[in-house]
JSON list of C-alpha atoms in Angstrom, two decimals:
[
{"chain": "K", "resi": 1, "resn": "MET", "atom": "CA", "xyz": [105.71, 78.80, 162.12]},
{"chain": "K", "resi": 2, "resn": "GLU", "atom": "CA", "xyz": [107.49, 79.04, 158.73]},
{"chain": "K", "resi": 3, "resn": "GLN", "atom": "CA", "xyz": [104.87, 81.31, 157.33]},
{"chain": "K", "resi": 4, "resn": "ILE", "atom": "CA", "xyz": [104.73, 83.48, 160.20]},
{"chain": "K", "resi": 5, "resn": "ALA", "atom": "CA", "xyz": [108.39, 83.72, 160.10]},
{"chain": "K", "resi": 6, "resn": "ALA", "atom": "CA", "xyz": [108.46, 84.71, 156.45]},
{"chain": "K", "resi": 7, "resn": "GLN", "atom": "CA", "xyz": [105.59, 87.31, 156.93]},
{"chain": "K", "resi": 8, "resn": "THR", "atom": "CA", "xyz": [107.37, 88.88, 159.78]},
{"chain": "K", "resi": 9, "resn": "GLY", "atom": "CA", "xyz": [110.71, 89.18, 158.05]},
{"chain": "K", "resi": 10, "resn": "MET", "atom": "CA", "xyz": [112.32, 86.63, 160.17]},
{"chain": "K", "resi": 11, "resn": "GLY", "atom": "CA", "xyz": [113.26, 84.35, 157.55]},
{"chain": "K", "resi": 12, "resn": "THR", "atom": "CA", "xyz": [112.92, 80.96, 158.87]},
{"chain": "K", "resi": 13, "resn": "ALA", "atom": "CA", "xyz": [111.34, 79.31, 161.99]},
{"chain": "K", "resi": 14, "resn": "ALA", "atom": "CA", "xyz": [114.62, 79.09, 163.63]},
{"chain": "K", "resi": 15, "resn": "THR", "atom": "CA", "xyz": [114.94, 82.83, 164.06]},
{"chain": "K", "resi": 16, "resn": "PRO", "atom": "CA", "xyz": [111.91, 83.40, 166.19]},
{"chain": "K", "resi": 17, "resn": "ARG", "atom": "CA", "xyz": [112.89, 80.37, 168.24]},
{"chain": "K", "resi": 18, "resn": "ARG", "atom": "CA", "xyz": [116.25, 81.77, 168.84]},
{"chain": "K", "resi": 19, "resn": "CYS", "atom": "CA", "xyz": [114.95, 85.37, 169.87]},
{"chain": "K", "resi": 20, "resn": "PHE", "atom": "CA", "xyz": [112.57, 83.58, 172.16]},
{"chain": "K", "resi": 21, "resn": "GLY", "atom": "CA", "xyz": [115.24, 81.66, 173.78]},
{"chain": "K", "resi": 22, "resn": "ARG", "atom": "CA", "xyz": [117.41, 84.88, 174.21]},
{"chain": "K", "resi": 23, "resn": "THR", "atom": "CA", "xyz": [114.43, 86.74, 175.59]},
{"chain": "K", "resi": 24, "resn": "ALA", "atom": "CA", "xyz": [112.92, 84.12, 177.87]},
{"chain": "K", "resi": 25, "resn": "GLY", "atom": "CA", "xyz": [116.19, 82.65, 178.97]},
{"chain": "K", "resi": 26, "resn": "VAL", "atom": "CA", "xyz": [114.74, 79.24, 177.68]},
{"chain": "K", "resi": 27, "resn": "PRO", "atom": "CA", "xyz": [113.85, 77.34, 174.60]},
{"chain": "K", "resi": 28, "resn": "PRO", "atom": "CA", "xyz": [110.20, 77.55, 173.32]},
{"chain": "K", "resi": 29, "resn": "ASP", "atom": "CA", "xyz": [109.79, 73.84, 173.80]},
{"chain": "K", "resi": 30, "resn": "THR", "atom": "CA", "xyz": [111.12, 74.09, 177.55]},
{"chain": "K", "resi": 31, "resn": "HIS", "atom": "CA", "xyz": [108.53, 76.92, 178.23]},
{"chain": "K", "resi": 32, "resn": "ARG", "atom": "CA", "xyz": [105.70, 75.03, 176.81]},
{"chain": "K", "resi": 33, "resn": "ARG", "atom": "CA", "xyz": [106.44, 71.93, 178.98]},
{"chain": "K", "resi": 34, "resn": "TRP", "atom": "CA", "xyz": [106.88, 73.91, 182.05]},
{"chain": "K", "resi": 35, "resn": "PHE", "atom": "CA", "xyz": [103.52, 75.60, 181.51]},
{"chain": "K", "resi": 36, "resn": "ARG", "atom": "CA", "xyz": [101.74, 72.31, 180.57]},
{"chain": "K", "resi": 37, "resn": "SER", "atom": "CA", "xyz": [102.98, 70.47, 183.62]},
{"chain": "K", "resi": 38, "resn": "ARG", "atom": "CA", "xyz": [101.26, 73.17, 185.83]},
{"chain": "K", "resi": 39, "resn": "GLY", "atom": "CA", "xyz": [97.96, 73.00, 184.15]},
{"chain": "K", "resi": 40, "resn": "VAL", "atom": "CA", "xyz": [98.22, 76.58, 182.89]},
{"chain": "K", "resi": 41, "resn": "GLY", "atom": "CA", "xyz": [95.41, 77.50, 180.58]},
{"chain": "K", "resi": 42, "resn": "LYS", "atom": "CA", "xyz": [93.17, 74.85, 181.86]},
{"chain": "K", "resi": 43, "resn": "ASN", "atom": "CA", "xyz": [91.86, 76.49, 184.90]},
{"chain": "K", "resi": 44, "resn": "PRO", "atom": "CA", "xyz": [89.82, 79.56, 184.08]},
{"chain": "K", "resi": 45, "resn": "GLY", "atom": "CA", "xyz": [90.45, 80.84, 187.50]},
{"chain": "K", "resi": 46, "resn": "LEU", "atom": "CA", "xyz": [94.05, 81.25, 186.81]},
{"chain": "K", "resi": 47, "resn": "SER", "atom": "CA", "xyz": [94.78, 85.10, 185.87]},
{"chain": "K", "resi": 48, "resn": "ALA", "atom": "CA", "xyz": [98.60, 84.93, 185.81]},
{"chain": "K", "resi": 49, "resn": "ALA", "atom": "CA", "xyz": [101.09, 82.30, 185.51]},
{"chain": "K", "resi": 50, "resn": "PRO", "atom": "CA", "xyz": [104.15, 82.24, 187.68]},
{"chain": "K", "resi": 51, "resn": "ALA", "atom": "CA", "xyz": [107.53, 83.37, 186.49]},
{"chain": "K", "resi": 52, "resn": "VAL", "atom": "CA", "xyz": [109.42, 80.54, 184.61]},
{"chain": "K", "resi": 53, "resn": "PRO", "atom": "CA", "xyz": [112.36, 79.53, 186.73]},
{"chain": "K", "resi": 54, "resn": "ALA", "atom": "CA", "xyz": [115.87, 79.61, 185.80]},
{"chain": "K", "resi": 55, "resn": "LEU", "atom": "CA", "xyz": [117.48, 76.55, 184.48]}
]
């Protein structure tokens, strides 16, 4: 993540994480846990994921 942030001009890994949180309304780790708990990506039949609920 540090390398990607540096290559995109965002500085440190904290910057894209903050941007994600502002845009998505939840931190990246919460977003990942929510999708993992629903098995999104494990079922090839899933074409779209449901919206992330507000916390």
